[in-house]
């Protein structure tokens, strides 16, 4: 399952990334493999989404979230 498919309040653990270039950016922001992610909010049109990872809140475009594969 990809992060972009998760609903509000749902949690997942980062397994891997599908885009190498985007994975570097996401890992610099704390989205490391093994980290738990929880979806906090989704904008009315579905983009962007707000997540909590490593104790802080982060906003991602749906396209960016779709590159994160969860366990």
PDB file of C-alpha atoms in Angstrom:
ATOM      1  CA  UNK A   1       0.000   0.000   0.000  1.00  0.00           C
ATOM      2  CA  UNK A   2       1.184   3.522  -0.772  1.00  0.00           C
ATOM      3  CA  UNK A   3       0.999   6.472   1.629  1.00  0.00           C
ATOM      4  CA  UNK A   4      -1.288   8.317  -0.807  1.00  0.00           C
ATOM      5  CA  UNK A   5      -3.916   5.546  -0.319  1.00  0.00           C
ATOM      6  CA  UNK A   6      -4.040   5.864   3.485  1.00  0.00           C
ATOM      7  CA  UNK A   7      -7.058   7.536   5.108  1.00  0.00           C
ATOM      8  CA  UNK A   8      -7.136  10.177   7.848  1.00  0.00           C
ATOM      9  CA  UNK A   9      -5.935   8.798  11.197  1.00  0.00           C
ATOM     10  CA  UNK A  10      -4.479   5.645   9.639  1.00  0.00           C
ATOM     11  CA  UNK A  11      -0.903   4.605  10.292  1.00  0.00           C
ATOM     12  CA  UNK A  12       1.739   2.757   8.326  1.00  0.00           C
ATOM     13  CA  UNK A  13       5.429   1.978   8.451  1.00  0.00           C
ATOM     14  CA  UNK A  14       7.736   3.067   5.643  1.00  0.00           C
ATOM     15  CA  UNK A  15       8.963   0.047   3.696  1.00  0.00           C
ATOM     16  CA  UNK A  16      10.573   1.531   0.584  1.00  0.00           C
ATOM     17  CA  UNK A  17      10.405   4.252  -2.064  1.00  0.00           C
ATOM     18  CA  UNK A  18       9.544   3.950  -5.750  1.00  0.00           C
ATOM     19  CA  UNK A  19      11.406   7.085  -6.891  1.00  0.00           C
ATOM     20  CA  UNK A  20      15.124   7.285  -6.099  1.00  0.00           C
ATOM     21  CA  UNK A  21      15.389  11.071  -6.504  1.00  0.00           C
ATOM     22  CA  UNK A  22      12.303  11.708  -4.353  1.00  0.00           C
ATOM     23  CA  UNK A  23      13.466   9.174  -1.745  1.00  0.00           C
ATOM     24  CA  UNK A  24      16.536  11.293  -0.952  1.00  0.00           C
ATOM     25  CA  UNK A  25      14.331  14.344  -0.310  1.00  0.00           C
ATOM     26  CA  UNK A  26      11.867  12.327   1.802  1.00  0.00           C
ATOM     27  CA  UNK A  27      14.607  10.694   3.876  1.00  0.00           C
ATOM     28  CA  UNK A  28      16.127  14.130   4.575  1.00  0.00           C
ATOM     29  CA  UNK A  29      12.706  15.103   5.986  1.00  0.00           C
ATOM     30  CA  UNK A  30      12.646  12.056   8.294  1.00  0.00           C
ATOM     31  CA  UNK A  31      10.689   9.545   6.207  1.00  0.00           C
ATOM     32  CA  UNK A  32      13.168   6.753   6.770  1.00  0.00           C
ATOM     33  CA  UNK A  33      12.468   3.055   6.243  1.00  0.00           C
ATOM     34  CA  UNK A  34      11.004   1.652   9.477  1.00  0.00           C
ATOM     35  CA  UNK A  35       9.502   4.998  10.596  1.00  0.00           C
ATOM     36  CA  UNK A  36       5.811   5.062  11.503  1.00  0.00           C
ATOM     37  CA  UNK A  37       3.685   7.570   9.569  1.00  0.00           C
ATOM     38  CA  UNK A  38       0.175   8.747  10.464  1.00  0.00           C
ATOM     39  CA  UNK A  39      -2.065  10.729   8.131  1.00  0.00           C
ATOM     40  CA  UNK A  40      -3.371  13.794  10.005  1.00  0.00           C
ATOM     41  CA  UNK A  41      -5.276  15.737   7.350  1.00  0.00           C
ATOM     42  CA  UNK A  42      -6.153  15.607   3.679  1.00  0.00           C
ATOM     43  CA  UNK A  43      -7.001  18.788   1.773  1.00  0.00           C
ATOM     44  CA  UNK A  44     -10.575  18.998   0.397  1.00  0.00           C
ATOM     45  CA  UNK A  45      -9.446  18.184  -3.147  1.00  0.00           C
ATOM     46  CA  UNK A  46      -7.152  15.404  -1.886  1.00  0.00           C
ATOM     47  CA  UNK A  47      -3.859  17.225  -2.286  1.00  0.00           C
ATOM     48  CA  UNK A  48      -1.725  17.936  -0.247  1.00  0.00           C
ATOM     49  CA  UNK A  49      -1.834  15.635   2.775  1.00  0.00           C
ATOM     50  CA  UNK A  50      -0.460  16.315   6.265  1.00  0.00           C
ATOM     51  CA  UNK A  51       1.348  13.495   8.025  1.00  0.00           C
ATOM     52  CA  UNK A  52       3.133  12.976  11.316  1.00  0.00           C
ATOM     53  CA  UNK A  53       6.530  11.319  11.067  1.00  0.00           C
ATOM     54  CA  UNK A  54       9.354  11.195  13.625  1.00  0.00           C
ATOM     55  CA  UNK A  55       7.377  13.464  15.994  1.00  0.00           C
ATOM     56  CA  UNK A  56       6.701  16.353  13.648  1.00  0.00           C
ATOM     57  CA  UNK A  57       4.122  17.289  11.060  1.00  0.00           C
ATOM     58  CA  UNK A  58       4.948  17.327   7.374  1.00  0.00           C
ATOM     59  CA  UNK A  59       2.885  18.259   4.317  1.00  0.00           C
ATOM     60  CA  UNK A  60       3.355  16.291   1.107  1.00  0.00           C
ATOM     61  CA  UNK A  61       1.897  16.486  -2.372  1.00  0.00           C
ATOM     62  CA  UNK A  62      -0.105  13.400  -3.284  1.00  0.00           C
ATOM     63  CA  UNK A  63       2.433  12.671  -6.034  1.00  0.00           C
ATOM     64  CA  UNK A  64       5.228  12.673  -3.417  1.00  0.00           C
ATOM     65  CA  UNK A  65       3.188  10.487  -1.033  1.00  0.00           C
ATOM     66  CA  UNK A  66       2.570   7.980  -3.813  1.00  0.00           C
ATOM     67  CA  UNK A  67       6.309   7.220  -3.919  1.00  0.00           C
ATOM     68  CA  UNK A  68       6.268   5.904  -0.311  1.00  0.00           C
ATOM     69  CA  UNK A  69       5.403   2.214   0.011  1.00  0.00           C
ATOM     70  CA  UNK A  70       4.139   1.122   3.442  1.00  0.00           C
ATOM     71  CA  UNK A  71       4.191  -2.232   5.202  1.00  0.00           C
TER      72      UNK A  71
END
